[in-house]
mmCIF file with all atom_site columns, C-alpha atoms in Angstrom:
data_model
loop_
_atom_site.group_PDB
_atom_site.id
_atom_site.type_symbol
_atom_site.label_atom_id
_atom_site.label_alt_id
_atom_site.label_comp_id
_atom_site.label_asym_id
_atom_site.label_entity_id
_atom_site.label_seq_id
_atom_site.pdbx_PDB_ins_code
_atom_site.Cartn_x
_atom_site.Cartn_y
_atom_site.Cartn_z
_atom_site.occupancy
_atom_site.B_iso_or_equiv
_atom_site.pdbx_formal_charge
_atom_site.auth_seq_id
_atom_site.auth_comp_id
_atom_site.auth_asym_id
_atom_site.auth_atom_id
_atom_site.pdbx_PDB_model_num
ATOM 1   C CA . UNK V 1 1   ? 70.646 73.491 128.402 1.00 56.00 ? 1   UNK V CA 1
ATOM 2   C CA . UNK V 1 2   ? 71.850 73.203 131.961 1.00 61.00 ? 2   UNK V CA 1
ATOM 3   C CA . UNK V 1 3   ? 71.331 75.842 134.597 1.00 62.00 ? 3   UNK V CA 1
ATOM 4   C CA . UNK V 1 4   ? 73.956 77.057 137.028 1.00 71.00 ? 4   UNK V CA 1
ATOM 5   C CA . UNK V 1 5   ? 72.977 77.624 140.642 1.00 70.00 ? 5   UNK V CA 1
ATOM 6   C CA . UNK V 1 6   ? 74.156 81.241 140.354 1.00 71.00 ? 6   UNK V CA 1
ATOM 7   C CA . UNK V 1 7   ? 71.344 81.786 137.833 1.00 85.00 ? 7   UNK V CA 1
ATOM 8   C CA . UNK V 1 8   ? 68.639 80.896 140.379 1.00 91.00 ? 8   UNK V CA 1
ATOM 9   C CA . UNK V 1 9   ? 66.949 83.753 142.219 1.00 95.00 ? 9   UNK V CA 1
ATOM 10  C CA . UNK V 1 10  ? 64.580 83.162 145.142 1.00 95.00 ? 10  UNK V CA 1
ATOM 11  C CA . UNK V 1 11  ? 61.953 85.799 145.953 1.00 95.00 ? 11  UNK V CA 1
ATOM 12  C CA . UNK V 1 12  ? 60.223 85.835 149.344 1.00 91.00 ? 12  UNK V CA 1
ATOM 13  C CA . UNK V 1 13  ? 58.804 88.313 151.846 1.00 87.00 ? 13  UNK V CA 1
ATOM 14  C CA . UNK V 1 14  ? 60.577 86.598 154.757 1.00 89.00 ? 14  UNK V CA 1
ATOM 15  C CA . UNK V 1 15  ? 64.213 87.564 155.313 1.00 91.00 ? 15  UNK V CA 1
ATOM 16  C CA . UNK V 1 16  ? 64.782 84.401 157.385 1.00 90.00 ? 16  UNK V CA 1
ATOM 17  C CA . UNK V 1 17  ? 63.916 82.224 154.380 1.00 90.00 ? 17  UNK V CA 1
ATOM 18  C CA . UNK V 1 18  ? 65.992 84.389 152.059 1.00 93.00 ? 18  UNK V CA 1
ATOM 19  C CA . UNK V 1 19  ? 69.042 83.934 154.272 1.00 93.00 ? 19  UNK V CA 1
ATOM 20  C CA . UNK V 1 20  ? 68.642 80.167 153.994 1.00 92.00 ? 20  UNK V CA 1
ATOM 21  C CA . UNK V 1 21  ? 68.510 80.544 150.204 1.00 92.00 ? 21  UNK V CA 1
ATOM 22  C CA . UNK V 1 22  ? 71.742 82.569 150.361 1.00 94.00 ? 22  UNK V CA 1
ATOM 23  C CA . UNK V 1 23  ? 73.303 79.882 152.564 1.00 91.00 ? 23  UNK V CA 1
ATOM 24  C CA . UNK V 1 24  ? 72.514 77.426 149.749 1.00 89.00 ? 24  UNK V CA 1
ATOM 25  C CA . UNK V 1 25  ? 74.376 79.699 147.316 1.00 90.00 ? 25  UNK V CA 1
ATOM 26  C CA . UNK V 1 26  ? 71.282 81.213 145.692 1.00 92.00 ? 26  UNK V CA 1
ATOM 27  C CA . UNK V 1 27  ? 70.535 84.850 144.990 1.00 94.00 ? 27  UNK V CA 1
ATOM 28  C CA . UNK V 1 28  ? 67.733 86.175 147.191 1.00 95.00 ? 28  UNK V CA 1
ATOM 29  C CA . UNK V 1 29  ? 65.393 89.141 146.722 1.00 95.00 ? 29  UNK V CA 1
ATOM 30  C CA . UNK V 1 30  ? 62.715 90.498 149.028 1.00 93.00 ? 30  UNK V CA 1
ATOM 31  C CA . UNK V 1 31  ? 59.225 90.541 147.520 1.00 91.00 ? 31  UNK V CA 1
ATOM 32  C CA . UNK V 1 32  ? 59.144 94.319 148.024 1.00 91.00 ? 32  UNK V CA 1
ATOM 33  C CA . UNK V 1 33  ? 62.202 94.621 145.725 1.00 95.00 ? 33  UNK V CA 1
ATOM 34  C CA . UNK V 1 34  ? 60.873 92.411 142.921 1.00 93.00 ? 34  UNK V CA 1
ATOM 35  C CA . UNK V 1 35  ? 60.513 95.435 140.617 1.00 93.00 ? 35  UNK V CA 1
ATOM 36  C CA . UNK V 1 36  ? 64.312 95.692 140.503 1.00 95.00 ? 36  UNK V CA 1
ATOM 37  C CA . UNK V 1 37  ? 64.615 92.340 138.725 1.00 96.00 ? 37  UNK V CA 1
ATOM 38  C CA . UNK V 1 38  ? 61.823 92.605 136.146 1.00 96.00 ? 38  UNK V CA 1
ATOM 39  C CA . UNK V 1 39  ? 62.217 91.274 132.596 1.00 97.00 ? 39  UNK V CA 1
ATOM 40  C CA . UNK V 1 40  ? 65.308 89.214 133.458 1.00 95.00 ? 40  UNK V CA 1
ATOM 41  C CA . UNK V 1 41  ? 64.275 85.568 133.454 1.00 96.00 ? 41  UNK V CA 1
ATOM 42  C CA . UNK V 1 42  ? 63.706 82.863 130.854 1.00 96.00 ? 42  UNK V CA 1
ATOM 43  C CA . UNK V 1 43  ? 61.959 80.643 133.407 1.00 96.00 ? 43  UNK V CA 1
ATOM 44  C CA . UNK V 1 44  ? 59.788 81.883 136.286 1.00 97.00 ? 44  UNK V CA 1
ATOM 45  C CA . UNK V 1 45  ? 58.231 79.483 138.808 1.00 96.00 ? 45  UNK V CA 1
ATOM 46  C CA . UNK V 1 46  ? 55.423 80.521 141.147 1.00 96.00 ? 46  UNK V CA 1
ATOM 47  C CA . UNK V 1 47  ? 55.230 78.088 144.087 1.00 92.00 ? 47  UNK V CA 1
ATOM 48  C CA . UNK V 1 48  ? 53.543 80.146 146.804 1.00 91.00 ? 48  UNK V CA 1
ATOM 49  C CA . UNK V 1 49  ? 49.928 80.593 145.733 1.00 91.00 ? 49  UNK V CA 1
ATOM 50  C CA . UNK V 1 50  ? 49.532 84.217 146.817 1.00 90.00 ? 50  UNK V CA 1
ATOM 51  C CA . UNK V 1 51  ? 47.832 86.592 144.393 1.00 93.00 ? 51  UNK V CA 1
ATOM 52  C CA . UNK V 1 52  ? 50.805 88.970 144.398 1.00 92.00 ? 52  UNK V CA 1
ATOM 53  C CA . UNK V 1 53  ? 53.256 86.198 143.498 1.00 93.00 ? 53  UNK V CA 1
ATOM 54  C CA . UNK V 1 54  ? 51.092 85.051 140.597 1.00 95.00 ? 54  UNK V CA 1
ATOM 55  C CA . UNK V 1 55  ? 50.808 88.568 139.195 1.00 96.00 ? 55  UNK V CA 1
ATOM 56  C CA . UNK V 1 56  ? 54.519 89.325 139.711 1.00 95.00 ? 56  UNK V CA 1
ATOM 57  C CA . UNK V 1 57  ? 55.517 86.409 137.466 1.00 96.00 ? 57  UNK V CA 1
ATOM 58  C CA . UNK V 1 58  ? 54.336 88.399 134.465 1.00 97.00 ? 58  UNK V CA 1
ATOM 59  C CA . UNK V 1 59  ? 56.831 91.192 135.129 1.00 96.00 ? 59  UNK V CA 1
ATOM 60  C CA . UNK V 1 60  ? 59.741 88.868 135.939 1.00 97.00 ? 60  UNK V CA 1
ATOM 61  C CA . UNK V 1 61  ? 59.730 86.984 132.643 1.00 96.00 ? 61  UNK V CA 1
ATOM 62  C CA . UNK V 1 62  ? 61.567 88.377 129.656 1.00 96.00 ? 62  UNK V CA 1
ATOM 63  C CA . UNK V 1 63  ? 60.261 88.025 126.115 1.00 97.00 ? 63  UNK V CA 1
ATOM 64  C CA . UNK V 1 64  ? 59.158 84.437 125.369 1.00 98.00 ? 64  UNK V CA 1
ATOM 65  C CA . UNK V 1 65  ? 59.780 83.275 128.938 1.00 97.00 ? 65  UNK V CA 1
ATOM 66  C CA . UNK V 1 66  ? 58.147 80.162 130.347 1.00 97.00 ? 66  UNK V CA 1
ATOM 67  C CA . UNK V 1 67  ? 56.093 80.942 133.453 1.00 97.00 ? 67  UNK V CA 1
ATOM 68  C CA . UNK V 1 68  ? 55.176 77.926 135.585 1.00 96.00 ? 68  UNK V CA 1
ATOM 69  C CA . UNK V 1 69  ? 52.306 78.255 138.034 1.00 96.00 ? 69  UNK V CA 1
ATOM 70  C CA . UNK V 1 70  ? 52.441 75.621 140.775 1.00 93.00 ? 70  UNK V CA 1
ATOM 71  C CA . UNK V 1 71  ? 51.218 77.196 144.038 1.00 92.00 ? 71  UNK V CA 1
ATOM 72  C CA . UNK V 1 72  ? 47.678 76.463 145.169 1.00 91.00 ? 72  UNK V CA 1
ATOM 73  C CA . UNK V 1 73  ? 45.823 79.744 144.763 1.00 92.00 ? 73  UNK V CA 1
ATOM 74  C CA . UNK V 1 74  ? 44.946 81.252 148.143 1.00 89.00 ? 74  UNK V CA 1
ATOM 75  C CA . UNK V 1 75  ? 42.059 83.293 146.763 1.00 92.00 ? 75  UNK V CA 1
ATOM 76  C CA . UNK V 1 76  ? 40.931 85.169 143.695 1.00 96.00 ? 76  UNK V CA 1
ATOM 77  C CA . UNK V 1 77  ? 43.664 86.444 141.413 1.00 96.00 ? 77  UNK V CA 1
ATOM 78  C CA . UNK V 1 78  ? 43.092 89.481 139.218 1.00 96.00 ? 78  UNK V CA 1
ATOM 79  C CA . UNK V 1 79  ? 45.316 90.634 136.395 1.00 97.00 ? 79  UNK V CA 1
ATOM 80  C CA . UNK V 1 80  ? 45.320 94.199 135.159 1.00 97.00 ? 80  UNK V CA 1
ATOM 81  C CA . UNK V 1 81  ? 44.851 95.125 131.518 1.00 98.00 ? 81  UNK V CA 1
ATOM 82  C CA . UNK V 1 82  ? 48.536 96.090 131.480 1.00 97.00 ? 82  UNK V CA 1
ATOM 83  C CA . UNK V 1 83  ? 49.584 92.666 132.780 1.00 97.00 ? 83  UNK V CA 1
ATOM 84  C CA . UNK V 1 84  ? 47.469 90.909 130.147 1.00 97.00 ? 84  UNK V CA 1
ATOM 85  C CA . UNK V 1 85  ? 49.024 93.127 127.474 1.00 98.00 ? 85  UNK V CA 1
ATOM 86  C CA . UNK V 1 86  ? 52.447 92.231 128.824 1.00 97.00 ? 86  UNK V CA 1
ATOM 87  C CA . UNK V 1 87  ? 51.668 88.510 128.529 1.00 98.00 ? 87  UNK V CA 1
ATOM 88  C CA . UNK V 1 88  ? 50.700 89.049 124.900 1.00 98.00 ? 88  UNK V CA 1
ATOM 89  C CA . UNK V 1 89  ? 53.521 91.466 124.017 1.00 98.00 ? 89  UNK V CA 1
ATOM 90  C CA . UNK V 1 90  ? 56.201 89.272 125.581 1.00 98.00 ? 90  UNK V CA 1
ATOM 91  C CA . UNK V 1 91  ? 54.573 86.109 124.166 1.00 98.00 ? 91  UNK V CA 1
ATOM 92  C CA . UNK V 1 92  ? 54.867 84.410 127.546 1.00 98.00 ? 92  UNK V CA 1
ATOM 93  C CA . UNK V 1 93  ? 54.156 80.697 127.757 1.00 98.00 ? 93  UNK V CA 1
ATOM 94  C CA . UNK V 1 94  ? 52.197 80.076 130.965 1.00 98.00 ? 94  UNK V CA 1
ATOM 95  C CA . UNK V 1 95  ? 52.124 76.471 132.136 1.00 97.00 ? 95  UNK V CA 1
ATOM 96  C CA . UNK V 1 96  ? 50.288 75.036 135.074 1.00 95.00 ? 96  UNK V CA 1
ATOM 97  C CA . UNK V 1 97  ? 51.556 72.048 137.000 1.00 90.00 ? 97  UNK V CA 1
ATOM 98  C CA . UNK V 1 98  ? 50.250 70.059 139.914 1.00 85.00 ? 98  UNK V CA 1
ATOM 99  C CA . UNK V 1 99  ? 52.913 70.040 142.606 1.00 72.00 ? 99  UNK V CA 1
ATOM 100 C CA . UNK V 1 100 ? 52.802 66.305 143.284 1.00 76.00 ? 100 UNK V CA 1
ATOM 101 C CA . UNK V 1 101 ? 51.489 63.018 142.016 1.00 73.00 ? 101 UNK V CA 1
ATOM 102 C CA . UNK V 1 102 ? 50.509 60.175 144.306 1.00 74.00 ? 102 UNK V CA 1
ATOM 103 C CA . UNK V 1 103 ? 50.069 56.680 142.885 1.00 74.00 ? 103 UNK V CA 1
ATOM 104 C CA . UNK V 1 104 ? 49.780 53.851 145.364 1.00 77.00 ? 104 UNK V CA 1
ATOM 105 C CA . UNK V 1 105 ? 52.479 51.222 144.936 1.00 71.00 ? 105 UNK V CA 1
ATOM 106 C CA . UNK V 1 106 ? 54.411 53.283 142.396 1.00 74.00 ? 106 UNK V CA 1
ATOM 107 C CA . UNK V 1 107 ? 57.613 55.249 142.860 1.00 76.00 ? 107 UNK V CA 1
ATOM 108 C CA . UNK V 1 108 ? 55.681 58.553 142.837 1.00 80.00 ? 108 UNK V CA 1
ATOM 109 C CA . UNK V 1 109 ? 56.648 62.147 143.721 1.00 79.00 ? 109 UNK V CA 1
ATOM 110 C CA . UNK V 1 110 ? 56.232 61.530 147.457 1.00 79.00 ? 110 UNK V CA 1
ATOM 111 C CA . UNK V 1 111 ? 58.562 58.491 147.417 1.00 81.00 ? 111 UNK V CA 1
ATOM 112 C CA . UNK V 1 112 ? 61.072 60.410 145.298 1.00 82.00 ? 112 UNK V CA 1
ATOM 113 C CA . UNK V 1 113 ? 60.954 63.339 147.767 1.00 80.00 ? 113 UNK V CA 1
ATOM 114 C CA . UNK V 1 114 ? 61.542 61.023 150.736 1.00 81.00 ? 114 UNK V CA 1
ATOM 115 C CA . UNK V 1 115 ? 64.534 59.449 148.975 1.00 86.00 ? 115 UNK V CA 1
ATOM 116 C CA . UNK V 1 116 ? 65.936 62.908 148.230 1.00 83.00 ? 116 UNK V CA 1
ATOM 117 C CA . UNK V 1 117 ? 65.557 63.956 151.869 1.00 80.00 ? 117 UNK V CA 1
ATOM 118 C CA . UNK V 1 118 ? 67.227 60.769 153.102 1.00 84.00 ? 118 UNK V CA 1
ATOM 119 C CA . UNK V 1 119 ? 70.137 61.039 150.660 1.00 89.00 ? 119 UNK V CA 1
ATOM 120 C CA . UNK V 1 120 ? 70.764 64.782 150.900 1.00 85.00 ? 120 UNK V CA 1
ATOM 121 C CA . UNK V 1 121 ? 73.003 66.531 153.366 1.00 81.00 ? 121 UNK V CA 1
ATOM 122 C CA . UNK V 1 122 ? 71.346 69.893 152.651 1.00 81.00 ? 122 UNK V CA 1
ATOM 123 C CA . UNK V 1 123 ? 67.600 69.216 152.381 1.00 80.00 ? 123 UNK V CA 1
ATOM 124 C CA . UNK V 1 124 ? 67.176 68.294 156.075 1.00 80.00 ? 124 UNK V CA 1
ATOM 125 C CA . UNK V 1 125 ? 68.371 71.836 156.868 1.00 82.00 ? 125 UNK V CA 1
ATOM 126 C CA . UNK V 1 126 ? 65.050 73.022 155.461 1.00 86.00 ? 126 UNK V CA 1
ATOM 127 C CA . UNK V 1 127 ? 63.131 71.238 158.223 1.00 88.00 ? 127 UNK V CA 1
ATOM 128 C CA . UNK V 1 128 ? 63.013 73.952 160.848 1.00 90.00 ? 128 UNK V CA 1
ATOM 129 C CA . UNK V 1 129 ? 60.692 72.292 163.365 1.00 92.00 ? 129 UNK V CA 1
ATOM 130 C CA . UNK V 1 130 ? 60.229 68.741 164.598 1.00 93.00 ? 130 UNK V CA 1
ATOM 131 C CA . UNK V 1 131 ? 57.105 68.374 166.695 1.00 95.00 ? 131 UNK V CA 1
ATOM 132 C CA . UNK V 1 132 ? 55.191 65.610 168.440 1.00 95.00 ? 132 UNK V CA 1
ATOM 133 C CA . UNK V 1 133 ? 51.680 64.638 167.424 1.00 96.00 ? 133 UNK V CA 1
ATOM 134 C CA . UNK V 1 134 ? 50.304 66.310 170.558 1.00 96.00 ? 134 UNK V CA 1
ATOM 135 C CA . UNK V 1 135 ? 51.993 69.599 169.513 1.00 96.00 ? 135 UNK V CA 1
ATOM 136 C CA . UNK V 1 136 ? 50.454 69.509 166.030 1.00 96.00 ? 136 UNK V CA 1
ATOM 137 C CA . UNK V 1 137 ? 47.247 71.487 166.772 1.00 95.00 ? 137 UNK V CA 1
ATOM 138 C CA . UNK V 1 138 ? 49.134 74.399 168.349 1.00 95.00 ? 138 UNK V CA 1
ATOM 139 C CA . UNK V 1 139 ? 51.790 74.331 165.606 1.00 95.00 ? 139 UNK V CA 1
ATOM 140 C CA . UNK V 1 140 ? 49.111 74.484 162.900 1.00 94.00 ? 140 UNK V CA 1
ATOM 141 C CA . UNK V 1 141 ? 47.403 77.368 164.727 1.00 94.00 ? 141 UNK V CA 1
ATOM 142 C CA . UNK V 1 142 ? 50.755 79.176 164.938 1.00 92.00 ? 142 UNK V CA 1
ATOM 143 C CA . UNK V 1 143 ? 51.288 78.662 161.187 1.00 89.00 ? 143 UNK V CA 1
ATOM 144 C CA . UNK V 1 144 ? 47.786 79.955 160.430 1.00 90.00 ? 144 UNK V CA 1
ATOM 145 C CA . UNK V 1 145 ? 48.314 83.033 162.621 1.00 91.00 ? 145 UNK V CA 1
ATOM 146 C CA . UNK V 1 146 ? 51.640 83.786 160.926 1.00 87.00 ? 146 UNK V CA 1
ATOM 147 C CA . UNK V 1 147 ? 50.217 83.374 157.408 1.00 81.00 ? 147 UNK V CA 1
ATOM 148 C CA . UNK V 1 148 ? 47.201 85.513 158.292 1.00 84.00 ? 148 UNK V CA 1
ATOM 149 C CA . UNK V 1 149 ? 49.290 88.353 159.713 1.00 86.00 ? 149 UNK V CA 1
ATOM 150 C CA . UNK V 1 150 ? 52.180 88.205 157.178 1.00 77.00 ? 150 UNK V CA 1
ATOM 151 C CA . UNK V 1 151 ? 54.630 88.776 160.020 1.00 80.00 ? 151 UNK V CA 1
ATOM 152 C CA . UNK V 1 152 ? 58.243 87.549 159.901 1.00 81.00 ? 152 UNK V CA 1
ATOM 153 C CA . UNK V 1 153 ? 58.905 84.069 161.261 1.00 84.00 ? 153 UNK V CA 1
ATOM 154 C CA . UNK V 1 154 ? 61.526 81.335 161.382 1.00 87.00 ? 154 UNK V CA 1
ATOM 155 C CA . UNK V 1 155 ? 59.457 78.404 160.131 1.00 88.00 ? 155 UNK V CA 1
ATOM 156 C CA . UNK V 1 156 ? 60.398 76.668 156.906 1.00 87.00 ? 156 UNK V CA 1
ATOM 157 C CA . UNK V 1 157 ? 58.865 73.203 157.258 1.00 87.00 ? 157 UNK V CA 1
ATOM 158 C CA . UNK V 1 158 ? 57.675 71.255 160.249 1.00 89.00 ? 158 UNK V CA 1
ATOM 159 C CA . UNK V 1 159 ? 57.485 67.485 160.537 1.00 90.00 ? 159 UNK V CA 1
ATOM 160 C CA . UNK V 1 160 ? 55.660 65.328 163.057 1.00 93.00 ? 160 UNK V CA 1
ATOM 161 C CA . UNK V 1 161 ? 57.921 62.847 164.778 1.00 90.00 ? 161 UNK V CA 1
ATOM 162 C CA . UNK V 1 162 ? 56.215 59.696 166.070 1.00 89.00 ? 162 UNK V CA 1
#
């Protein structure tokens, strides 16, 4: 089966990121509105690592959905009795995946990602900040402060330019 881009829905708490998803032709939903799209998806991918995104995957999947957990957990994750019952009732298939594989001297995930970035007209649009090595400590502190406070921001990805 192939998937159409109009079947992809991105969920995030940051409206800036959601607008970029819309610019790519994807549907976008604020995390606070995730309840409006429950039980609609055959495939659900968690790529953030936040406890609330892990637990929301259970409600998003329809019966017999595949739920892929990829984000590095940012802390303890607790599921309610109701969520566990939902996993069982819906017969969800939960799969874990490591988000990258590095093998020296082999065309691994990192090499494939670099090739995709080089050959894509759209992917470079996702790099919101180019910084020098000397700017890296303050940029990382800024990212930490933003993540800690959950406030809106305009950072997608930053790269260090040498």
